[in-house]
mmCIF file of C-alpha atoms in Angstrom:
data_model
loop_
_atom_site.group_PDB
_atom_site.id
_atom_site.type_symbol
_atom_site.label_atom_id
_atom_site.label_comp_id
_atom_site.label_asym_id
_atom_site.label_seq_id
_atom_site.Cartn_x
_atom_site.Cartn_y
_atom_site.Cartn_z
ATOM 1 C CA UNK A 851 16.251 -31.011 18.700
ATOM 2 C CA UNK A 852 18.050 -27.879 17.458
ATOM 3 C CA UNK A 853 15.120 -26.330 16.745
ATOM 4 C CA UNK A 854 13.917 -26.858 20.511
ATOM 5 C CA UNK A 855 17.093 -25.750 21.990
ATOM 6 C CA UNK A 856 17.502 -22.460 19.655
ATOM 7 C CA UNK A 857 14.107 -21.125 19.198
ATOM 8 C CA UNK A 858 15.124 -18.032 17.635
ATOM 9 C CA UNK A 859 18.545 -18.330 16.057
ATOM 10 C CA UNK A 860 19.111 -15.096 15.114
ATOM 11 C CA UNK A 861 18.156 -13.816 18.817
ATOM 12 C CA UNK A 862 20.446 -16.383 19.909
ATOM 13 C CA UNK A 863 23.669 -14.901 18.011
ATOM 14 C CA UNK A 864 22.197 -11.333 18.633
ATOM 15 C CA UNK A 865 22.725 -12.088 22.653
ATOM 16 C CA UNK A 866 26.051 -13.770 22.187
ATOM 17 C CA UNK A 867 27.205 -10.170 20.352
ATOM 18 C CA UNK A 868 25.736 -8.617 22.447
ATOM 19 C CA UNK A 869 27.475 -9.812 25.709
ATOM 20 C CA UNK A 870 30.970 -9.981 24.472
ATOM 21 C CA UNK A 871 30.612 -6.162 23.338
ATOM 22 C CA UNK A 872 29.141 -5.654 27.122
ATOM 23 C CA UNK A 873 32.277 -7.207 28.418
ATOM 24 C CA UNK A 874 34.177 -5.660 25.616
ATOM 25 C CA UNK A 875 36.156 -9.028 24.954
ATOM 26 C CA UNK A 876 35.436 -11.764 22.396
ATOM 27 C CA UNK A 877 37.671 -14.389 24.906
ATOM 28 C CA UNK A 878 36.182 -17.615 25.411
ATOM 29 C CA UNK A 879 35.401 -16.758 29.110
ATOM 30 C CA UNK A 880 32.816 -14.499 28.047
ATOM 31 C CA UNK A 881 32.228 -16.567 24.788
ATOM 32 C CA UNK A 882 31.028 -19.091 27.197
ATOM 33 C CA UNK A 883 29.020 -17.277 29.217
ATOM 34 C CA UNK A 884 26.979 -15.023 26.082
ATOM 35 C CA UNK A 885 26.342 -18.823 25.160
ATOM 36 C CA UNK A 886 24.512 -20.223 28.069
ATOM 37 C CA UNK A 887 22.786 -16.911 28.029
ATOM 38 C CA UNK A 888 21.720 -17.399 24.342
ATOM 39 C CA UNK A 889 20.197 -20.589 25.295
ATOM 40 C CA UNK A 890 18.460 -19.816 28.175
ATOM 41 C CA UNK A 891 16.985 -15.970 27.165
ATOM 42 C CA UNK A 892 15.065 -17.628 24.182
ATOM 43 C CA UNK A 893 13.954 -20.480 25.988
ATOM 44 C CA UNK A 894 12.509 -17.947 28.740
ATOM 45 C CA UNK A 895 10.940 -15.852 26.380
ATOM 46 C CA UNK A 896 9.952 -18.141 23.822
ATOM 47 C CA UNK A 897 5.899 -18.454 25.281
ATOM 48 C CA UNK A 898 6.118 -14.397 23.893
ATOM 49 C CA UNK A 899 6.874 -15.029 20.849
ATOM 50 C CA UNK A 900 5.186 -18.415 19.543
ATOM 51 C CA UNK A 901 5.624 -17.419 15.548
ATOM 52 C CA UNK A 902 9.198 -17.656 13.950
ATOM 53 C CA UNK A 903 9.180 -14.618 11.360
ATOM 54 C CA UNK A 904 10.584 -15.893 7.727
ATOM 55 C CA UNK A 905 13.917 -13.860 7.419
ATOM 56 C CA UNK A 906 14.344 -15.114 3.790
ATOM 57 C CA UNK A 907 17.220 -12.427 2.940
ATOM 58 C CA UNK A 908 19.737 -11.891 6.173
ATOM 59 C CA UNK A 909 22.206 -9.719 3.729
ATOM 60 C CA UNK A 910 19.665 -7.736 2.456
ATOM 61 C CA UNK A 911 18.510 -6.845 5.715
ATOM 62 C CA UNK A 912 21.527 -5.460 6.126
ATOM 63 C CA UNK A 913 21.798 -3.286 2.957
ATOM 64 C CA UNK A 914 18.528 -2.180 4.809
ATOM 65 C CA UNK A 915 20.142 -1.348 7.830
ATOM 66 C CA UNK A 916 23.210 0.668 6.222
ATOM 67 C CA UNK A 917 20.244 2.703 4.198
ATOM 68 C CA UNK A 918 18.465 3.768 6.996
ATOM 69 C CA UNK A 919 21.697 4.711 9.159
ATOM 70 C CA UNK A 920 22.118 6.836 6.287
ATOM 71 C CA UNK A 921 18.827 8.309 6.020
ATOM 72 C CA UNK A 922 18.613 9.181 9.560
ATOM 73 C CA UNK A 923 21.918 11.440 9.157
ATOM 74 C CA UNK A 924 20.414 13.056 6.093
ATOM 75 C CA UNK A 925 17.359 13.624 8.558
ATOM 76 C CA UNK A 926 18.630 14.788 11.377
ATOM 77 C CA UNK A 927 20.160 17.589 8.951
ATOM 78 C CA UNK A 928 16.931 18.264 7.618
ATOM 79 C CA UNK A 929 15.186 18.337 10.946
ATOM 80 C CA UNK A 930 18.050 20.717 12.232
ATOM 81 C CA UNK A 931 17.780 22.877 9.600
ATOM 82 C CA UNK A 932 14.012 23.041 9.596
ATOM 83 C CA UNK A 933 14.373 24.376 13.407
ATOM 84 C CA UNK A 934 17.081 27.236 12.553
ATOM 85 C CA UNK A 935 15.804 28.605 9.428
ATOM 86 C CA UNK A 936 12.349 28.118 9.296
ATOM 87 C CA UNK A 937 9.788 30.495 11.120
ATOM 88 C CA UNK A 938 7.408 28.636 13.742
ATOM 89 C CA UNK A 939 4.311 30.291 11.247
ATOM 90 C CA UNK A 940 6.071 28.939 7.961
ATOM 91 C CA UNK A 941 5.968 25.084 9.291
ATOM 92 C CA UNK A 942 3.714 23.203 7.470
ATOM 93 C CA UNK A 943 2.709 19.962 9.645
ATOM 94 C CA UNK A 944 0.391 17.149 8.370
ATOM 95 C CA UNK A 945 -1.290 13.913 9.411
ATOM 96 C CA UNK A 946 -0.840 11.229 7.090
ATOM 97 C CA UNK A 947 -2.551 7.802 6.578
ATOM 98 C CA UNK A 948 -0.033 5.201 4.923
ATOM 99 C CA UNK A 949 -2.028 1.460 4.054
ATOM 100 C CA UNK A 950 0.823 -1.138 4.552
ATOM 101 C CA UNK A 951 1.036 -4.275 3.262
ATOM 102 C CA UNK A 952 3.314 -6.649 5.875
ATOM 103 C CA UNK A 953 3.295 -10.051 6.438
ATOM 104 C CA UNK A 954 4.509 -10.342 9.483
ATOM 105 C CA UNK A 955 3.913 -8.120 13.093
ATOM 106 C CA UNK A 956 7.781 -8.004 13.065
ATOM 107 C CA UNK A 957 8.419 -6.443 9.605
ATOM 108 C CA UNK A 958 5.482 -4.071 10.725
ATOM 109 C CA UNK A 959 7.385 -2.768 13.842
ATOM 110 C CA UNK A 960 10.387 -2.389 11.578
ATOM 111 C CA UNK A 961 8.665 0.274 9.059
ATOM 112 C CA UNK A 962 7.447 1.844 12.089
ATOM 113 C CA UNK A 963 10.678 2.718 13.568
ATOM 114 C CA UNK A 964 11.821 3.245 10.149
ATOM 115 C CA UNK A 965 9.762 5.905 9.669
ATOM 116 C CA UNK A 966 10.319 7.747 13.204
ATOM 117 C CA UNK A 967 13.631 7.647 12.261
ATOM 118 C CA UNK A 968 13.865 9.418 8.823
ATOM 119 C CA UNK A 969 13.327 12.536 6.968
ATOM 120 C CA UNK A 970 10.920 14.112 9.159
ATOM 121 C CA UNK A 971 8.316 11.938 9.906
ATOM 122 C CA UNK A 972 7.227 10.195 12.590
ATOM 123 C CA UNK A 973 5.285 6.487 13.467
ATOM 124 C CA UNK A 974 1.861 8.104 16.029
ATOM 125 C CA UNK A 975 -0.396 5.066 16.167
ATOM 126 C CA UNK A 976 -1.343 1.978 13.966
ATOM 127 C CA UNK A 977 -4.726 0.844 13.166
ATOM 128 C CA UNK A 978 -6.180 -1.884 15.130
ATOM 129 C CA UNK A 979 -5.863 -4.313 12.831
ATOM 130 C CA UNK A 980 -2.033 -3.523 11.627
ATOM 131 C CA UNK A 981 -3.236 -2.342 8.316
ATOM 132 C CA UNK A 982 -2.557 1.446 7.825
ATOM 133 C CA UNK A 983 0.297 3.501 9.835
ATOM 134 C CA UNK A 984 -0.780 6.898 11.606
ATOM 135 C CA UNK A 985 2.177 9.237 10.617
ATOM 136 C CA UNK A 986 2.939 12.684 11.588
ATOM 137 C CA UNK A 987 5.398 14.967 9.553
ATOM 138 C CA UNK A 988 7.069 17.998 10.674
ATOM 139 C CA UNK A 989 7.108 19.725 7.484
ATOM 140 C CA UNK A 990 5.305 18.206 4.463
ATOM 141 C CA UNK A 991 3.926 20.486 1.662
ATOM 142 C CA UNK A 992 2.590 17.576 -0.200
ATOM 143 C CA UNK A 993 1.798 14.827 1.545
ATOM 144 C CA UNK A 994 1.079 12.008 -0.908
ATOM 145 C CA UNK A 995 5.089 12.790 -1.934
ATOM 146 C CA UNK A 996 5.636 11.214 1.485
ATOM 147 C CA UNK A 997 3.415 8.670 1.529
ATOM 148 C CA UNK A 998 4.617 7.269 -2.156
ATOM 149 C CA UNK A 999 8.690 7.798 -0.613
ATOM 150 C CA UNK A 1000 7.853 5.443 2.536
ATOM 151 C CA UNK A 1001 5.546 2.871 0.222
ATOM 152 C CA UNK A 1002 8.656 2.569 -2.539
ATOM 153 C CA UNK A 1003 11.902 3.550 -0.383
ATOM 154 C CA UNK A 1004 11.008 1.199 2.571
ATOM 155 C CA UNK A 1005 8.294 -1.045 2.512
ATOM 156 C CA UNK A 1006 9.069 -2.842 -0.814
ATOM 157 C CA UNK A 1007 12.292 -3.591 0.667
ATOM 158 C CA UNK A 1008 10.999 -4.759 3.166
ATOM 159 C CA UNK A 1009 8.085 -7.025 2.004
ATOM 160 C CA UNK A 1010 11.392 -8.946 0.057
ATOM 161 C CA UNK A 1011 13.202 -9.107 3.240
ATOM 162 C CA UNK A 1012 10.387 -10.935 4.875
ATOM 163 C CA UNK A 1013 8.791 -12.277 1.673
ATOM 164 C CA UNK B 815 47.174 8.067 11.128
ATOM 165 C CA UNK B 816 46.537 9.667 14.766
ATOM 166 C CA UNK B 817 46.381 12.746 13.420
ATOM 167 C CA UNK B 818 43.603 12.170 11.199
ATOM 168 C CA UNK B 819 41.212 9.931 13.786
ATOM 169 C CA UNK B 820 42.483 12.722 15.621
ATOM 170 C CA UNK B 821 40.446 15.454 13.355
ATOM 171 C CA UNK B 822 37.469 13.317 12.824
ATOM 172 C CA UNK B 823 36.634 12.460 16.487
ATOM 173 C CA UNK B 824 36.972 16.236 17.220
ATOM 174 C CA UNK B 825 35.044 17.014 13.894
ATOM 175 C CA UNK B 826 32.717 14.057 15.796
ATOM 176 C CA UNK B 827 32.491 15.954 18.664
ATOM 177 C CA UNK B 828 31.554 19.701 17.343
ATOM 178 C CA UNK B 829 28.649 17.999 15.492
ATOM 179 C CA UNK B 830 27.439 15.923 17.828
ATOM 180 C CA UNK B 831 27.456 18.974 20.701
ATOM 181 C CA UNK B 832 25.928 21.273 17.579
ATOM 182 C CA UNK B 833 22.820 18.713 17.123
ATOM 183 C CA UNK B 834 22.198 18.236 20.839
ATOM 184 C CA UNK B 835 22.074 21.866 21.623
ATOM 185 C CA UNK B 836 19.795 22.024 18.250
ATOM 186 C CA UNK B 837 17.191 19.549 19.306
ATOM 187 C CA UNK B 838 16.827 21.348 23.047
ATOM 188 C CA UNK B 839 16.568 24.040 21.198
ATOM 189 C CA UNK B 840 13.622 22.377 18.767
ATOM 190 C CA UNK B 841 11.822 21.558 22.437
ATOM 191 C CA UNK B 842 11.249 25.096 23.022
ATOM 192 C CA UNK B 843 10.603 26.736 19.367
ATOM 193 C CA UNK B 844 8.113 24.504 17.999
ATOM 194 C CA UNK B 845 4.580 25.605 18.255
ATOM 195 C CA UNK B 846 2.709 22.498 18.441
ATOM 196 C CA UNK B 847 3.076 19.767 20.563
ATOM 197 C CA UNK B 848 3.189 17.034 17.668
ATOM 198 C CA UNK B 849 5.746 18.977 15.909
ATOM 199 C CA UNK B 850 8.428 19.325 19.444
ATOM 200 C CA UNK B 851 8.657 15.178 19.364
ATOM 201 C CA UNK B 852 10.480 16.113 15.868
ATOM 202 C CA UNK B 853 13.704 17.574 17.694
ATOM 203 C CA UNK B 854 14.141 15.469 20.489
ATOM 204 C CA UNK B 855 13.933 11.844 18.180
ATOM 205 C CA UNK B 856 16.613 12.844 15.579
ATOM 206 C CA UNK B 857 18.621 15.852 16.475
ATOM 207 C CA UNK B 858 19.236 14.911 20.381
ATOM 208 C CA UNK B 859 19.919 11.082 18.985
ATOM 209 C CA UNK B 860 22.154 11.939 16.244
ATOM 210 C CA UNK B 861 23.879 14.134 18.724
ATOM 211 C CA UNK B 862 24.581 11.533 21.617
ATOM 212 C CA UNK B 863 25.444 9.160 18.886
ATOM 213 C CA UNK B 864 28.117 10.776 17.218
ATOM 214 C CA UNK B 865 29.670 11.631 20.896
ATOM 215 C CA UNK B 866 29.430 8.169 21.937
ATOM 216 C CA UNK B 867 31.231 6.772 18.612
ATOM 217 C CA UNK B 868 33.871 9.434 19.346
ATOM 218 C CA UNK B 869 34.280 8.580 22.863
ATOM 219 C CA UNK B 870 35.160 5.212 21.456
ATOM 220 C CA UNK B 871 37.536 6.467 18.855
ATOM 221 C CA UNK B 872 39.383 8.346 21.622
ATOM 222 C CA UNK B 873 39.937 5.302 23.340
ATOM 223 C CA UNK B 874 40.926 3.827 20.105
ATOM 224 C CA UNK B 875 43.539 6.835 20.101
ATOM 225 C CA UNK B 876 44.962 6.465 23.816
ATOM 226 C CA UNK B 877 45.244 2.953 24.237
ATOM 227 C CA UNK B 878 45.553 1.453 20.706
ATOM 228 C CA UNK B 879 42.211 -0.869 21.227
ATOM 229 C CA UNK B 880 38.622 0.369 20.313
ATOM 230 C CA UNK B 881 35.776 -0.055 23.188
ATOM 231 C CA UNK B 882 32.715 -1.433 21.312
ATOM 232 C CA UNK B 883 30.691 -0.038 24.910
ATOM 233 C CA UNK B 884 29.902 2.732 23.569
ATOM 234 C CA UNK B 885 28.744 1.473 20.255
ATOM 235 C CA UNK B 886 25.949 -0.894 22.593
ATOM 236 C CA UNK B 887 24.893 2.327 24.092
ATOM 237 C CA UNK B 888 24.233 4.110 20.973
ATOM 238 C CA UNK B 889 22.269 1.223 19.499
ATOM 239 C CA UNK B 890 20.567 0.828 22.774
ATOM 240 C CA UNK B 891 19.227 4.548 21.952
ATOM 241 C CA UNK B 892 18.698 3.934 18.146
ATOM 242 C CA UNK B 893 16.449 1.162 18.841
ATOM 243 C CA UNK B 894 14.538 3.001 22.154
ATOM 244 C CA UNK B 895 14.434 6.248 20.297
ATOM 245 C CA UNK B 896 11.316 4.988 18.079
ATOM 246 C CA UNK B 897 9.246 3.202 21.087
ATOM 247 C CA UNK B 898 9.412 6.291 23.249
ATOM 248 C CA UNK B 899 8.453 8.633 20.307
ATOM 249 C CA UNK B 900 5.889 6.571 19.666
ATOM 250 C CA UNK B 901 4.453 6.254 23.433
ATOM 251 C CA UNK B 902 4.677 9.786 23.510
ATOM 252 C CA UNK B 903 2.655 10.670 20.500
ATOM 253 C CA UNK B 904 -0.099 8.293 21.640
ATOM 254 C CA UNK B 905 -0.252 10.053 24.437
ATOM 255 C CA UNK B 906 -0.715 13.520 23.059
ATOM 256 C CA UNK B 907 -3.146 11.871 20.203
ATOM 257 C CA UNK B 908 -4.947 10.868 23.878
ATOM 258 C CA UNK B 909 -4.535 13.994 25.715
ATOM 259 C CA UNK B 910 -3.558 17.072 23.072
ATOM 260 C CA UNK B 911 -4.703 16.329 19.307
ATOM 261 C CA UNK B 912 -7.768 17.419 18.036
ATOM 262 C CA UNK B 913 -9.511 14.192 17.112
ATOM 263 C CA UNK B 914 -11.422 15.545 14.036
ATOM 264 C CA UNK B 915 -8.294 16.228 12.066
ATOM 265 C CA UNK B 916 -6.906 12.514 12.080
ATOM 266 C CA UNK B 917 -7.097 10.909 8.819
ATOM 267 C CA UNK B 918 -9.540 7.693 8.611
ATOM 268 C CA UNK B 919 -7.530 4.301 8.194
ATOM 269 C CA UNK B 920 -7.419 2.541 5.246
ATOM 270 C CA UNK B 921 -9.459 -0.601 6.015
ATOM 271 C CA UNK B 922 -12.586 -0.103 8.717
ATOM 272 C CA UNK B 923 -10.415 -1.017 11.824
ATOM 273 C CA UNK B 924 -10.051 2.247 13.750
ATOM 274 C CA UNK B 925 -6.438 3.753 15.351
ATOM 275 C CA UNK B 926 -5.557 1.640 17.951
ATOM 276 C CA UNK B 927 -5.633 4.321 21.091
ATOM 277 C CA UNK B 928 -9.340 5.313 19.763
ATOM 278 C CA UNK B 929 -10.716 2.348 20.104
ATOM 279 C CA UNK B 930 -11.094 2.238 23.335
ATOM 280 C CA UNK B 931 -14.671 4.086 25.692
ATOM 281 C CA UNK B 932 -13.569 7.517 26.940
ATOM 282 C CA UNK B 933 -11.679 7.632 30.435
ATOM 283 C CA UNK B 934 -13.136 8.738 33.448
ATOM 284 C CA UNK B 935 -10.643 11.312 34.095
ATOM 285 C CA UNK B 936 -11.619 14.633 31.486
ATOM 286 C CA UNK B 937 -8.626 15.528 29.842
ATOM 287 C CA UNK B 938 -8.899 19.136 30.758
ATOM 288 C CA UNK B 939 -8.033 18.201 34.264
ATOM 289 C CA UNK B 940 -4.555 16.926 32.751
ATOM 290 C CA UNK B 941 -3.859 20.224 31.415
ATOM 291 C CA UNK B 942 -1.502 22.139 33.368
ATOM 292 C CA UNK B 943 -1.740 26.031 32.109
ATOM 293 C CA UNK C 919 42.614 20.753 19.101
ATOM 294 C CA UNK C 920 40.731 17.820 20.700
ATOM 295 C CA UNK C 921 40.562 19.821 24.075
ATOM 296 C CA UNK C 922 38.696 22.475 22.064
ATOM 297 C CA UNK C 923 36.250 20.141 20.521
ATOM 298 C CA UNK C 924 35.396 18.402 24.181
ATOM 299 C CA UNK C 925 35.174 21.641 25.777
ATOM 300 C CA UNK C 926 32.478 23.019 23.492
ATOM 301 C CA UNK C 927 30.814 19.321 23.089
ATOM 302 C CA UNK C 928 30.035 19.602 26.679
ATOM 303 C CA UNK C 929 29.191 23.286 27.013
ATOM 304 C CA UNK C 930 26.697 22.545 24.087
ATOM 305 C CA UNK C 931 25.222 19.885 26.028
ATOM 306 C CA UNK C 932 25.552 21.737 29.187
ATOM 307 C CA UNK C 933 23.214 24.101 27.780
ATOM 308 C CA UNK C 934 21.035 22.387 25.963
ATOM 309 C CA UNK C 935 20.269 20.638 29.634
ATOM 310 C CA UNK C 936 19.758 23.777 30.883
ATOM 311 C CA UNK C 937 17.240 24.669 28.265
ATOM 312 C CA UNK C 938 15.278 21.455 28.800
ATOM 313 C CA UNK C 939 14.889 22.187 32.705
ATOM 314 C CA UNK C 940 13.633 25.678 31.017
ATOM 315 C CA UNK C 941 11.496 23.332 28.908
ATOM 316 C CA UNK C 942 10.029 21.423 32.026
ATOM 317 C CA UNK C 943 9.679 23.902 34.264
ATOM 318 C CA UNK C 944 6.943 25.996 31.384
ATOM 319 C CA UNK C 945 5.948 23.078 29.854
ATOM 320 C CA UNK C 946 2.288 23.723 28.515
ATOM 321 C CA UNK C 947 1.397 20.123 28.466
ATOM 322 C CA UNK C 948 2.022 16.819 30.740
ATOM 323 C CA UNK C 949 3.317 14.577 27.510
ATOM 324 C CA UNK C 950 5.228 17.908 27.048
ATOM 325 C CA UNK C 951 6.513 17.303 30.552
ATOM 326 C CA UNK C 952 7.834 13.755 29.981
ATOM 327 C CA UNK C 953 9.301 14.518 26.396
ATOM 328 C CA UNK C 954 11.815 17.036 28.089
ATOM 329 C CA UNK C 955 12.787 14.493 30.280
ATOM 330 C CA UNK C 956 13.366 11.915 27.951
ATOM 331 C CA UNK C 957 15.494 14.489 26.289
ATOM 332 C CA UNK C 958 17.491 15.156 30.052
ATOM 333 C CA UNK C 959 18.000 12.006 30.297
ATOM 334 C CA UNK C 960 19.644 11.695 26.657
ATOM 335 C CA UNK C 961 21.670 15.114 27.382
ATOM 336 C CA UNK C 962 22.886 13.621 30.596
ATOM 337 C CA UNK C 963 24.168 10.477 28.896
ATOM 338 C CA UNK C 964 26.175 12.404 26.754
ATOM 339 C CA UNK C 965 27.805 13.984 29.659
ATOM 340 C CA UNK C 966 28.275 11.335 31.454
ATOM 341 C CA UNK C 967 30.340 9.885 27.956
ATOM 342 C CA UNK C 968 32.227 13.015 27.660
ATOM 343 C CA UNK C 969 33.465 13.133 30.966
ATOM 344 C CA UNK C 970 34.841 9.639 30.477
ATOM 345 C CA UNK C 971 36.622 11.177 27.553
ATOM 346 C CA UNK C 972 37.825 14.310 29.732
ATOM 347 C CA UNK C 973 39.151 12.361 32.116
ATOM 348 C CA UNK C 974 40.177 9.477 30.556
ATOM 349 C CA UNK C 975 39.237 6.819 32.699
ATOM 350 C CA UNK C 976 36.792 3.803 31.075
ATOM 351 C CA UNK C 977 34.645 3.655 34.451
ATOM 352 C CA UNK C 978 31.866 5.711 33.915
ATOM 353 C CA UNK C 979 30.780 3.170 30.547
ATOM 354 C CA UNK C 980 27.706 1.493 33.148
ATOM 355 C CA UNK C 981 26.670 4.636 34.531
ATOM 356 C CA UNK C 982 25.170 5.649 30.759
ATOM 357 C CA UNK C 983 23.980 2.293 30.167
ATOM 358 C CA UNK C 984 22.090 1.975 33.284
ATOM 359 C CA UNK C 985 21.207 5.451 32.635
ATOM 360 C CA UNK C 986 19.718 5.057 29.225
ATOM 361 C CA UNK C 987 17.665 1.914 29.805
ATOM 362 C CA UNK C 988 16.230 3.390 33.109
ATOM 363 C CA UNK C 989 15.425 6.541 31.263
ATOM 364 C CA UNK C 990 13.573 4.596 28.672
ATOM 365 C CA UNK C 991 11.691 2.482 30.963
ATOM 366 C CA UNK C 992 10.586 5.974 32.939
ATOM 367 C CA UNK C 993 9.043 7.583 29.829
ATOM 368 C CA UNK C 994 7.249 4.134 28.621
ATOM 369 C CA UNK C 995 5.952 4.017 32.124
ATOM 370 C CA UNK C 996 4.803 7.932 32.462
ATOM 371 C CA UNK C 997 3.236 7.238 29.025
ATOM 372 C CA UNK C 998 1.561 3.993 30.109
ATOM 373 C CA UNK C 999 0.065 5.703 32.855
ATOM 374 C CA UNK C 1000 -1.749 8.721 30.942
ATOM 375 C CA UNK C 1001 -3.066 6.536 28.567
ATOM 376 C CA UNK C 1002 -4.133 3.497 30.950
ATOM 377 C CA UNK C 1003 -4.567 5.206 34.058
ATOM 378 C CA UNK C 1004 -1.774 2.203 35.256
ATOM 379 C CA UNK C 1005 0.995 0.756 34.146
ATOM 380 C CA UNK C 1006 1.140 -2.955 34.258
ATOM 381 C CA UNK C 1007 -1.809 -4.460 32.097
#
């Protein structure tokens, strides 16, 4: 019965945080109303999204969370400084291939915008079959220093979130 | 107490105005077309982010209460930022990149937006010189 | 002091909007095209946010929301397009 009514719990208490910070109040007026909408949004939308990811570690994910907010600071410094100080000729650009190893399409998605958002990479495409992640990197002398950061920095934290 | 939220949302707002104007700037100094996505994702979002939070600090400052507004919009572009990056570097790996210097995947399965026949339209005709 | 900061928070992004218009007007390429008004559209939010702060009035708070998601949607959809030749699938 729960389960029927709350597909997706965590979606549910997303949209209920959401609202009240829309409304800026946590009063039960719009308490009340974030809660109908938590019901019905993931009933709606539940015929998009049959599977029910394993979130084994909820606090973990958001150790995860506080690591990449800080990685995308240290990033955006590196990115800035990369366009003041380096010459346009001097940039050293690469494509890089990087296997993954997820179990699930929604941990997958995660690394993805992971990676656009830190130290000067970016997600381009995925294979077709979710296996490998195209990435492009604004400057990257050595590439397989990249590929090793992303495969021990994020994904193995990742693969025990979802485990 | 005001004095120093006072100091950190201007200290907010310097940085924030110094990374937008940086990743505009990125848009026009980068060679390559793959490399000008670079500025826009993290400089221009780090930017808008830190002047949003400091917006919300300010209101923290006149009126006592914080606004947590401007902390939805900020996440709202922290979570977009990615998906549009992404949508535009498909479409440049379409239009743009020069297929033969793609790496090969790791399993047999090619990159998703190669898979499919060429278009009809030539891509030259989507060039605008 | 704060006056200072807002006043060169929004000439910064003042001018990088200006730049970006540069940017769109000698764009070489159309994905080119579309990433400098993705970046607008950011830019402009920012503006909007600051205003709110010069004037300090809490109204304009929707205007950037609405602003952001419609600027997201545009770009997916531009994107969409030059790589499906449509947008809904």
């Amino acid at each position: 019965m729960i389960r029927k009514l709350f597909p997706h719990p965590y979606l549910s208490a997303t949209l209920v945080l959401t609202w009240c910070a829309l409304m800026n109040s946590f009063g039960a007026g719009a308490l009340m109303l974030g809660g109908i909408l938590a019901v019905i949004i993931p009933l709606l939308t539940a015929p998009y999204w049959p599977e029910h990811p394993a979130l084994r570690h909820p606090l973990r994910l958001f150790f995860y969370v506080l690591l990449v907010v800080w990685d995308v600071i240290v990033s955006s410094v590196d990115v800035a400084a990369i366009i003041l100080f380096k010459p346009a000729a001097k940039i050293r650009s690469a494509w890089i291939c990087v296997p993954i190893d997820l179990p699930s399409p929604e941990a997958q998605a995660l690394l993805a915008g992971t990676i656009t958002m830190t130290p000067g990479t970016l997600t381009a495409d995925f294979a077709a079959d979710g296996k490998s992640l195209l990435i492009h990197s604004l400057h990257a002398p050595d590439p397989d220093a990249v590929r090793d950061q992303i495969k021990t920095r994020y994904e193995a934290r990742l693969k025990r979130i979802f485990a | 107490m005001n004095m120093a939220i006072e100091i950190f949302v201007s200290a907010l707002l310097v940085i924030g105005g110094a990374f937008g104007l940086i990743g505009s700037y990125g848009l026009l100094k980068l060679r390559e077309p793959m490399q000008r996505l670079h500025a826009p994702t993290k400089a221009t979002t780090i930017g808008v982010g830190s002047a949003l939070i400091a917006s919300s600090l300010d209101t923290l400052l006149i009126s006592g209460h914080a606004t947590w507004q401007e902390l939805m919009v900020s996440v709202f572009l922290f979570i977009t930022a990615p998906l549009s990056a992404l949508y535009l570097a498909k479409s440049h790996i379409v239009e743009t990149v020069d297929r033969s210097i793609l790496p090969p995947t790791a399993t047999e399965a090619p990159w998703a937006e190669l898979r499919r026949a060429p278009k009809d339209v030539p891509s030259e005709q989507m060039r605008v010189e | 002091m704060l006056d200072y900061a807002l006043t060169f928070a929004i000439t910064c992004f003042a001018v990088a909007l200006l730049l970006n218009m540069w940017r769109l007007a000698t764009a070489p390429t159309i994905p080119d095209r579309i990433l400098a008004v993705d970046t607008m559209v950011v830019n402009v939010i920012a503006l909007i946010v600051l205003y709110s702060v010069l004037t300090g009035k809490e109204l304009n708070f929707e205007a950037a929301m609405l602003f952001s998601m419609t600027g997201f949607m545009s770009t997916v959809a531009f994107c969409k397009y030059l790589l499906r030749r449509g947008i809904i699938e």
